[in-house]
Coordinates of C-alpha atoms in Angstrom, one line a residue:
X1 CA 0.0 0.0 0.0
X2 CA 1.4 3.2 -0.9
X3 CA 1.9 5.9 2.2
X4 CA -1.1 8.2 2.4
X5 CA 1.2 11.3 1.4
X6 CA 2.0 9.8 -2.1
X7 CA -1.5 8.9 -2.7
X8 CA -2.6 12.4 -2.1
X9 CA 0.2 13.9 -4.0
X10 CA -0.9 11.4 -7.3
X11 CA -4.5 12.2 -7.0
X12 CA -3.9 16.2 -7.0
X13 CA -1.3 16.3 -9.6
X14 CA -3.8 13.3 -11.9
X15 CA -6.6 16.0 -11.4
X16 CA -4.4 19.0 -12.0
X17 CA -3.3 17.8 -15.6
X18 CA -6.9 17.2 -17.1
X19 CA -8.5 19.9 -16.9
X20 CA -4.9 22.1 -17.9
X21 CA -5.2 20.2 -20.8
X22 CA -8.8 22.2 -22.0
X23 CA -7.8 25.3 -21.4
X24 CA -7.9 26.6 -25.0
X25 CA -11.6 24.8 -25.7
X26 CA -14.6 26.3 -24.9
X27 CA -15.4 28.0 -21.7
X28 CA -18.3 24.9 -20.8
X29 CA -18.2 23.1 -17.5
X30 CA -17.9 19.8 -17.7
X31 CA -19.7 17.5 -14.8
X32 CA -16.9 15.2 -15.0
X33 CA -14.5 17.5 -14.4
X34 CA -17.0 18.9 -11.1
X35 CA -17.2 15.4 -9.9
X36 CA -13.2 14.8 -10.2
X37 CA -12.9 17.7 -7.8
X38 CA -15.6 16.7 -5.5
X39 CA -13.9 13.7 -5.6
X40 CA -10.7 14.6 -4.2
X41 CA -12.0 17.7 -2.1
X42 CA -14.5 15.4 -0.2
X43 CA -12.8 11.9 -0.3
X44 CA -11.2 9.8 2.6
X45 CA -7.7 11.2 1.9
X46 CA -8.6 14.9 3.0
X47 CA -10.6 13.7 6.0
X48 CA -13.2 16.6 6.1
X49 CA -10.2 19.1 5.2
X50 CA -10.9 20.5 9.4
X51 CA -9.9 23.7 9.8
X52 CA -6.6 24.7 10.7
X53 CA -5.5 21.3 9.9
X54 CA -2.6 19.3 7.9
X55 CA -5.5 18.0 5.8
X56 CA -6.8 21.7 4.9
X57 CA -3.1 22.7 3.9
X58 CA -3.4 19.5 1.8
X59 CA -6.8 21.3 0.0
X60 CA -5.6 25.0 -0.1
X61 CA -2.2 22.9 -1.9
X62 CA -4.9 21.2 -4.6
X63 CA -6.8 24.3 -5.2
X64 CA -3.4 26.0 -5.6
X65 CA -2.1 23.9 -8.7
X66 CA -5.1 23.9 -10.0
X67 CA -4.8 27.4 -10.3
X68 CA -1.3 27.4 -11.6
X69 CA -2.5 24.9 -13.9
X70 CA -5.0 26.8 -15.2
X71 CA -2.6 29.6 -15.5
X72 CA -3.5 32.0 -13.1
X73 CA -1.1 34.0 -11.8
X74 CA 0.5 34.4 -8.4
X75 CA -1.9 37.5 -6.5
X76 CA 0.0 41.2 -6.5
X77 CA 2.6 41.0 -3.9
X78 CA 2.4 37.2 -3.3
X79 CA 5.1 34.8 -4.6
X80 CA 3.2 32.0 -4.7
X81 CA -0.5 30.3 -4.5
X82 CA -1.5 30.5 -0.9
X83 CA -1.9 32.6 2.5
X84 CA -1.1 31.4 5.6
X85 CA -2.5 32.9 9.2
X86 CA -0.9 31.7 12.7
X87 CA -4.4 30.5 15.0
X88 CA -4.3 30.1 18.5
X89 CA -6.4 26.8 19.2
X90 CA -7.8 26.8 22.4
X91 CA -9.1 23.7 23.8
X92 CA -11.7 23.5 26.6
X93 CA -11.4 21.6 29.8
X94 CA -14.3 19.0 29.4
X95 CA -14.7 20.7 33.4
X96 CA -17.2 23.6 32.8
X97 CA -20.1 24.4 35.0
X98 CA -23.6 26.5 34.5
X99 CA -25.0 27.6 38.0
X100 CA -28.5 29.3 37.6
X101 CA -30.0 30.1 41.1
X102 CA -29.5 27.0 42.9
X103 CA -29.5 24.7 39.8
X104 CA -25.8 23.8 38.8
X105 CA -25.1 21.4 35.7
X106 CA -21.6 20.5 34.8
X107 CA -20.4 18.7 31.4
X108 CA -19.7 15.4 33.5
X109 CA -23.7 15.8 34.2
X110 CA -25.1 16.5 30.9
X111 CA -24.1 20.1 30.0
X112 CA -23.2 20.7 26.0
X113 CA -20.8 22.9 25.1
X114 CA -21.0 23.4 21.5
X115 CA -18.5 26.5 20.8
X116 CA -16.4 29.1 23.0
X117 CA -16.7 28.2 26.7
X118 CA -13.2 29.9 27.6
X119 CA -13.6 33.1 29.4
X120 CA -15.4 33.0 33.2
X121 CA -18.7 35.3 33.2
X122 CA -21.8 36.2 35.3
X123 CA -24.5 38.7 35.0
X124 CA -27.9 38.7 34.6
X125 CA -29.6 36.6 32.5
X126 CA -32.8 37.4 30.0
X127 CA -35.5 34.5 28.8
X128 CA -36.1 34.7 25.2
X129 CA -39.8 34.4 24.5
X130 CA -42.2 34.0 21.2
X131 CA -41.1 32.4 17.9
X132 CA -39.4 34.8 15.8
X133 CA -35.5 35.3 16.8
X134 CA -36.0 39.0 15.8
X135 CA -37.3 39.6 19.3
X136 CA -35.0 38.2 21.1
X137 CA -34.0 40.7 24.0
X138 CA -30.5 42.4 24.1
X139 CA -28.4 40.6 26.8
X140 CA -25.1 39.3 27.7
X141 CA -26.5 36.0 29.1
X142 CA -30.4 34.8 27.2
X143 CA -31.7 31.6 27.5
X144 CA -33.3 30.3 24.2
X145 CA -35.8 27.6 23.6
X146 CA -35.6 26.9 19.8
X147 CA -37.9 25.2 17.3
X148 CA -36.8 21.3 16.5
X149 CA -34.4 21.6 13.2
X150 CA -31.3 23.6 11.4
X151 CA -33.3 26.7 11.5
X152 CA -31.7 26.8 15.4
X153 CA -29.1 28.8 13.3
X154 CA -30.8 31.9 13.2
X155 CA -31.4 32.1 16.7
X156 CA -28.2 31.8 17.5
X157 CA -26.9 34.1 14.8
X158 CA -29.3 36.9 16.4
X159 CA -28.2 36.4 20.1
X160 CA -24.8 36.7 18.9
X161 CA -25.3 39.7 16.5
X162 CA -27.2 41.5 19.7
X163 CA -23.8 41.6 21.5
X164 CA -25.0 38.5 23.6
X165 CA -21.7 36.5 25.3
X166 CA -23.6 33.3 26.4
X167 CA -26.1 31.5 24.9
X168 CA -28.2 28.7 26.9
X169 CA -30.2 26.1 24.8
X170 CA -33.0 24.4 25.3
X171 CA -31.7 20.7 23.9
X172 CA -33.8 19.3 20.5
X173 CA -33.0 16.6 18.9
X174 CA -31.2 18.4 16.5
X175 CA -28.8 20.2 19.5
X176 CA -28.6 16.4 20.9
X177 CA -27.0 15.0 17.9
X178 CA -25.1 18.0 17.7
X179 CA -23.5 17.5 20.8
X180 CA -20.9 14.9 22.1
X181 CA -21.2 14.8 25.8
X182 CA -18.5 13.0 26.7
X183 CA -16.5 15.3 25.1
X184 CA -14.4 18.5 26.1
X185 CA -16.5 20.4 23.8
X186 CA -15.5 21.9 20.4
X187 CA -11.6 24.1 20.6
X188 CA -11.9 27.9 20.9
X189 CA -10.0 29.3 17.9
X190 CA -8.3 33.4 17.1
X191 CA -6.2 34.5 14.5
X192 CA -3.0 35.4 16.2
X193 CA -2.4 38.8 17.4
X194 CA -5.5 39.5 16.3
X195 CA -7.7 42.1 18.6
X196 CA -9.3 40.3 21.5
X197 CA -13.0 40.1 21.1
X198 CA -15.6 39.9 23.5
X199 CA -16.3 35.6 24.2
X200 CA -19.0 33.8 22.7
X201 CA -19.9 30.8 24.3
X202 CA -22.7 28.4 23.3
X203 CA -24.1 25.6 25.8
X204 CA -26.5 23.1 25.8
X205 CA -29.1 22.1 28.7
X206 CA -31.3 19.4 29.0
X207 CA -35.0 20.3 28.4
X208 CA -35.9 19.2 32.1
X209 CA -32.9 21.4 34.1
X210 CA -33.2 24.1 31.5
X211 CA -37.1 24.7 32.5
X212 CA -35.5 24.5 36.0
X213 CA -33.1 27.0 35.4
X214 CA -35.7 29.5 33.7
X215 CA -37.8 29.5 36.9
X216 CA -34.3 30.7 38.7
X217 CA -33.4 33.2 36.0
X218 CA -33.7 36.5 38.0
X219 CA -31.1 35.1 40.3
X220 CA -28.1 35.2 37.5
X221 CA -26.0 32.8 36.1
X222 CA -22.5 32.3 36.1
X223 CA -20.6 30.2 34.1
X224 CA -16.8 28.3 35.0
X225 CA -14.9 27.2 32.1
X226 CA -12.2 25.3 34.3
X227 CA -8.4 25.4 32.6
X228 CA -7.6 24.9 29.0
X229 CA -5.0 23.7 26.8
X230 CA -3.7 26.4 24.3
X231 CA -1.8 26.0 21.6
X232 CA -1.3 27.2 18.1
X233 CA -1.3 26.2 14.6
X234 CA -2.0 27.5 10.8
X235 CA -4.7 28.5 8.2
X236 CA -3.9 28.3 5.0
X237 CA -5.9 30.1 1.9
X238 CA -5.5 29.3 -1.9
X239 CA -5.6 32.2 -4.0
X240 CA -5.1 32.8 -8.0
X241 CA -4.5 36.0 -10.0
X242 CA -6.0 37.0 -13.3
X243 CA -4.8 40.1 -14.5
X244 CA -6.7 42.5 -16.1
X245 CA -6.0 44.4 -19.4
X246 CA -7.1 47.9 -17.4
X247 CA -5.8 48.5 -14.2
X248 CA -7.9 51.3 -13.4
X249 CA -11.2 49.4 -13.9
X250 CA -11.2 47.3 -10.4
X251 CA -11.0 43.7 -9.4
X252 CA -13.6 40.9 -9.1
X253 CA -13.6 38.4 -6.1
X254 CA -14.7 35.4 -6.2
X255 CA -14.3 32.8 -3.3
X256 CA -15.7 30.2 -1.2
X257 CA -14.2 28.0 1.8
X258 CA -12.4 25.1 1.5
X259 CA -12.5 23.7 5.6
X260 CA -15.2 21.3 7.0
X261 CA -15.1 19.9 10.4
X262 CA -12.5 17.0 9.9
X263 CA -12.8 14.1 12.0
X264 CA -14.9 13.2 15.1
X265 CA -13.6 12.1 18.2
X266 CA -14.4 8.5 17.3
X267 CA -12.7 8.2 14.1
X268 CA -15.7 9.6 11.8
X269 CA -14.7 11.4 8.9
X270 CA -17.2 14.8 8.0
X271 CA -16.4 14.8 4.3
X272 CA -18.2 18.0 3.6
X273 CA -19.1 17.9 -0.1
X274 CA -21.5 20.3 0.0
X275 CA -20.3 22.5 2.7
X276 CA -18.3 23.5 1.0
X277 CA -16.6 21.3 -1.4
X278 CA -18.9 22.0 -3.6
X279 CA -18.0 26.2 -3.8
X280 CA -14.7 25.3 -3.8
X281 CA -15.4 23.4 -7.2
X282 CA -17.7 26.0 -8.5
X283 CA -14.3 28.5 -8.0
X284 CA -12.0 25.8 -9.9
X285 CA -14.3 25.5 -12.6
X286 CA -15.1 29.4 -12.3
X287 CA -11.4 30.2 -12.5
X288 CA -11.0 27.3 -15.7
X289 CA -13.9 28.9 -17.9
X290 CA -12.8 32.8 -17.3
X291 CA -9.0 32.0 -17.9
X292 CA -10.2 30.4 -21.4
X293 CA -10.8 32.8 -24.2
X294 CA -9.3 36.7 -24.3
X295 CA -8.2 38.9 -21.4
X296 CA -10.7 40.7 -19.5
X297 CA -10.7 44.4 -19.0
X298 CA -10.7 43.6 -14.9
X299 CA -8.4 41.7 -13.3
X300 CA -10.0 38.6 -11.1
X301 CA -9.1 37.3 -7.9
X302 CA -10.3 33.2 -7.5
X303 CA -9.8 32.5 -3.7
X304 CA -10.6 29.5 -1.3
X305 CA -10.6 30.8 2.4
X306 CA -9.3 27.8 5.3
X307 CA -11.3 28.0 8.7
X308 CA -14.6 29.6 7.8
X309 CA -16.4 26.4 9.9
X310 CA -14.1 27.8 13.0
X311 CA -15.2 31.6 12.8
X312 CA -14.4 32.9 9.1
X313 CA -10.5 33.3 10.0
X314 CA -9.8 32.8 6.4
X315 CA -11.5 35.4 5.0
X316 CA -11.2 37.7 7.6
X317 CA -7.2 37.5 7.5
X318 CA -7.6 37.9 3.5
X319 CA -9.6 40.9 4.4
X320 CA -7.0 42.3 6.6
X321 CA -3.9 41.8 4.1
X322 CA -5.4 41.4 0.7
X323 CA -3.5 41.5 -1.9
X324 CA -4.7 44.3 -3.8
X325 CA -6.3 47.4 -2.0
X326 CA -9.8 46.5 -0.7
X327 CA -11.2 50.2 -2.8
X328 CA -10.2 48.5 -5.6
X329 CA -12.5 45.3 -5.7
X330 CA -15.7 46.3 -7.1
X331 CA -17.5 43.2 -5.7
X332 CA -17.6 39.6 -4.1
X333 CA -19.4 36.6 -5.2
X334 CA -19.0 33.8 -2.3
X335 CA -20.6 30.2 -3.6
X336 CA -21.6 28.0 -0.4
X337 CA -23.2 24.9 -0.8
X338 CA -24.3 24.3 -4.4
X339 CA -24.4 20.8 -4.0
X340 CA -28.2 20.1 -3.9
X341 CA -31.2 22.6 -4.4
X342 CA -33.9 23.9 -2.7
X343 CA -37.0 22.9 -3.4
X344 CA -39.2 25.7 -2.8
X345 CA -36.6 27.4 -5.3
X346 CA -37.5 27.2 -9.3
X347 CA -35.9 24.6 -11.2
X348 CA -32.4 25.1 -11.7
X349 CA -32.1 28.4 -9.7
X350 CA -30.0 29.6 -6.6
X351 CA -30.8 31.7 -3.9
X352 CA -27.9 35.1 -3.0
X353 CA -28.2 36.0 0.6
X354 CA -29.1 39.8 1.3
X355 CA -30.2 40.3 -2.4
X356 CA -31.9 43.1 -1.6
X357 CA -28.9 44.9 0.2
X358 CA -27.3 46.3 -3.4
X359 CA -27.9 45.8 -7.2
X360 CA -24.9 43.3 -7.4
X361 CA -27.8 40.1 -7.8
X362 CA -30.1 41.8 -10.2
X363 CA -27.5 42.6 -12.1
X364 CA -26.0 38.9 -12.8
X365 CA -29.6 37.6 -13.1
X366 CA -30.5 40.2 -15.7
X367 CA -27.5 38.6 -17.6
X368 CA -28.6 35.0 -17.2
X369 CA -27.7 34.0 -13.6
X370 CA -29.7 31.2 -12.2
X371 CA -30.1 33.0 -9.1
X372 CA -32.8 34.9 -6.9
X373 CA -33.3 36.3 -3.3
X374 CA -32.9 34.8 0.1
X375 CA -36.0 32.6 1.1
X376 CA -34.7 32.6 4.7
X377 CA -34.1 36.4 5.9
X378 CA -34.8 35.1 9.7
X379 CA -32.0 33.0 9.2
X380 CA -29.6 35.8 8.7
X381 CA -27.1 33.9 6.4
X382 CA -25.7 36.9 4.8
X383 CA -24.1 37.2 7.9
X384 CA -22.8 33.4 7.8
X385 CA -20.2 33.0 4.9
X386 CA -17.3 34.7 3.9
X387 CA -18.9 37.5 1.8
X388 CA -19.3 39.2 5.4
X389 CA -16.2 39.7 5.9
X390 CA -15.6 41.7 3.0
X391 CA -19.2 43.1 3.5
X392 CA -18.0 44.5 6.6
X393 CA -15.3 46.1 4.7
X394 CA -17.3 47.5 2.1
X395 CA -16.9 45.5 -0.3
X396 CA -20.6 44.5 -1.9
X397 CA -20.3 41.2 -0.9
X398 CA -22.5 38.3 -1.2
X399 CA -23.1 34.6 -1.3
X400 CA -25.3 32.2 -3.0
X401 CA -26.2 28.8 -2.0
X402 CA -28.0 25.8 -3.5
X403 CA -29.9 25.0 -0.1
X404 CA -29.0 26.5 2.3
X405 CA -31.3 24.2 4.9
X406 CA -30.2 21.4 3.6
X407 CA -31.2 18.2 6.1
X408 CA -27.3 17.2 5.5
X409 CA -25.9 20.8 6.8
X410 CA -23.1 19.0 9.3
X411 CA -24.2 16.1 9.2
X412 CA -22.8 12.3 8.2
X413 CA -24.7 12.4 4.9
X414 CA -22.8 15.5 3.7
X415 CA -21.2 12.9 0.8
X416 CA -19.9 12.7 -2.7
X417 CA -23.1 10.4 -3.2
X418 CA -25.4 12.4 -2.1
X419 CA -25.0 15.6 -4.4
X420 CA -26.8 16.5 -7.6
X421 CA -23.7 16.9 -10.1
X422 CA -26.1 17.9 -12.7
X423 CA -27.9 20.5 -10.3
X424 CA -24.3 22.0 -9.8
X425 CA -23.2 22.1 -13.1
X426 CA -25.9 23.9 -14.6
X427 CA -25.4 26.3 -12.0
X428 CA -21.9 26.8 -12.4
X429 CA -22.5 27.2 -16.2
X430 CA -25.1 29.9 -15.6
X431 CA -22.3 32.0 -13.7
X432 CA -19.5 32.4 -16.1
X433 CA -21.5 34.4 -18.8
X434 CA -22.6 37.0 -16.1
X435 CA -19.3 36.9 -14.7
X436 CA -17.5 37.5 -17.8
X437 CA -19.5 40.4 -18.6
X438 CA -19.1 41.7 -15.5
X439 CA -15.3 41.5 -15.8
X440 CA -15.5 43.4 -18.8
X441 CA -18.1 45.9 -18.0
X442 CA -18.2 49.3 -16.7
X443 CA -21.1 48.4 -14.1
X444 CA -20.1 48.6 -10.4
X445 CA -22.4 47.4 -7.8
X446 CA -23.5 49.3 -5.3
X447 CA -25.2 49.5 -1.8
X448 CA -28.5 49.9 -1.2
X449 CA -29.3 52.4 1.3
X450 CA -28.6 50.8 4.7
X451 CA -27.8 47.7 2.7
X452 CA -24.1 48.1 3.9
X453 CA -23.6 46.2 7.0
X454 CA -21.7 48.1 9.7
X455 CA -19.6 46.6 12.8
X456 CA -20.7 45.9 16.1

């Protein structure tokens, strides 16, 4: 049997050569040339590419030739294909308590912890009541009991975005699965040197102490992470230069991430090939079709970010040292899970998160784009991917997704087999014509007002 190393190393460079080879023909995506990436991207060898890992250097090193192969160009003050960021992992104690009045539940009794969990905090805590997470009340500590299902997401994306530092959870099903409790909980992770920002911890209770610990809520809550191990390791981002013929006319960015969530504690693998394999193929195949053919007017940046599944540290250290001056890139498309599609969605199409925040996805429709607005607002996933990173910069910024409440979102079924190759394909196809007028228009997106998001 050959070592794992040299059977990685055959399968990239075997995959590198074909698609090299069609270069000069036709700018048409091919669905055998999606499912040889998906292939790679989201086989045993990577081992659900987890973030921050040897097996995501591995992925950012595929995408990389890929690029070369295509014959992209190293990015404006980079030597070479990829960008790596120092992280600081920090990993909880498997030790950490929740005291409520006179109701205490440690991990070794049941509590979840399902992110953060590092810093010590107490305060007063708020009960979130009704079923729409846009009332949720504005406190450090709320206690949340959520409908059954992924739609938990949005919850938690409001109780963060309302400057809340822990979260308490009603368990579901859903939150049961989702949650190993024999475990130490999930690692903390920070881009090094980066600013210190306030913690965000997320915990799981039982339904029958959580309904105790409501009925105590007035009293406070105070939370004891115990010690933690910290240590530190890297990041690493592909990215891939195509130069423009005007340099005044701006840059295009197109991206997606290229992490998962690796392997379980047991041994399972996560393969990821929807989230977000598959937008790392739709950039391959992207950067193939719009490297075919002449020179565009702008120049176009194809990137795949590591650790968005750990916080969006990819994309946020691309945002802080890009490669070409932020002013000058007149927009972001972001591709996340393509893999599968929506059914309440027309045949074919895609939804774009915040569509209605600029003119950036009316104006790739009205050239052909299979794509159309967000059917899950309450969901907040413009906040979610990448694109917000940028966003946040001011970059118009969005992402598009096949389904983005897919029933396999983190789950074992997130497989190879259980993607719609055609389904991605045809979506893929239906993004290089916009995209290529685009790079060779005069049109720049722009923000609708209030559309821009602003920092917290």
């Amino acid at each position: 049997m050959f070592p794992r190393r040299i059977v990685i190393a055959a399968a990239a460079l075997a995959l590198v050569a074909a698609p090299a080879l069609a270069q000069t023909a036709p700018a048409t995506v091919d669905p055998a040339w999606v499912a040889a990436h998906q292939a790679f991207l989201a086989g045993d060898a990577l081992r659900g590419r987890g973030s921050a890992t040897h097996d995501e250097t591995v992925a950012a090193a595929y995408v990389a030739a890929q690029f070369q192969g295509f014959g992209l160009q190293p990015a404006p003050g980079m030597d070479g294909y990829t960008q790596t960021a120092a992280v600081i992992r920090t990993t909880p104690s498997g030790q950490a308590s929740l005291s409520i009045g006179g109701v205490t539940l440690s991990q070794r009794d049941g509590l979840g912890l399902l992110s953060g969990g590092e810093t010590a905090l107490r305060g007063r805590v708020e009960v979130a009541t009704g079923n729409d997470p846009a009332t949720l009340p504005a406190a450090e500590i709320v206690m949340i009991a959520p409908p059954e299902g992924p739609v938990v997401g949005g919850w938690i994306s409001a109780a963060f975005r309302q400057g809340s530092r822990l979260v308490i959870l009603r368990e579901t099903a859903t939150l049961h699965d989702a949650v190993s409790r024999s475990s130490a909980g999930r690692p903390g992770f920070a881009l090094a040197g980066a600013e210190a920002r306030p913690s965000r911890t997320l915990v799981v209770v039982p339904a029958a102490v959580y309904d105790r610990m409501t009925a105590m809520a007035g009293t406070g809550a105070v939370w004891e992470p115990g010690p933690a191990q910290v240590e530190q390791t890297v990041t690493t981002n592909a990215v891939g230069w195509l130069p423009g013929t005007d340099p005044d006319a701006g840059v295009i960015l197109i991206g997606a991430h290229l992490d998962h969530l690796g392997v379980r504690a047991d041994g399972t693998i996560m393969h990821g090939a929807n989230d977000d394999a598959s937008g790392t193929t739709a950039v391959l195949e992207l950067a193939r079709a719009l490297s075919s053919g002449e020179p565009h007017r702008r120049g176009i940046l194809f990137v795949a970010y590591g650790s968005e599944e750990i916080g969006g540290l990819g994309s946020s250290w691309f945002g802080d040292h890009p490669p070409v001056p932020l002013g000058e890139i007149v927009a972001n498309l972001a591709i996340e899970m393509i893999g599968a599609q929506d059914p309440r969605m027309p045949d074919g199409v895609m939804m774009m998160t915040g569509f209605d925040r600029s003119n950036f996805g009316a104006a790739l429709r009205d050239q052909g784009a299979l794509i159309a607005p967000d059917l899950y607002p309450e969901q907040n996933f413009f906040e979610r991917s990448d694109n917000y990173q940028l966003a946040l910069r001011g970059v118009v910024a969005h992402t598009i997704s096949g389904w983005a409440v897919t029933p396999t979102y983190h789950s074992l079924e997130d497989t190879n087999a259980n993607l719609d190759i055609p389904f991605m394909t045809r979506a893929i196809q239906s993004l290089v014509g916009p995209l290529r007028w685009l790079a060779d228009s005069d049109f720049v997106p722009e923000w609708a007002p209030g559309g821009r998001p602003e920092r917290r």
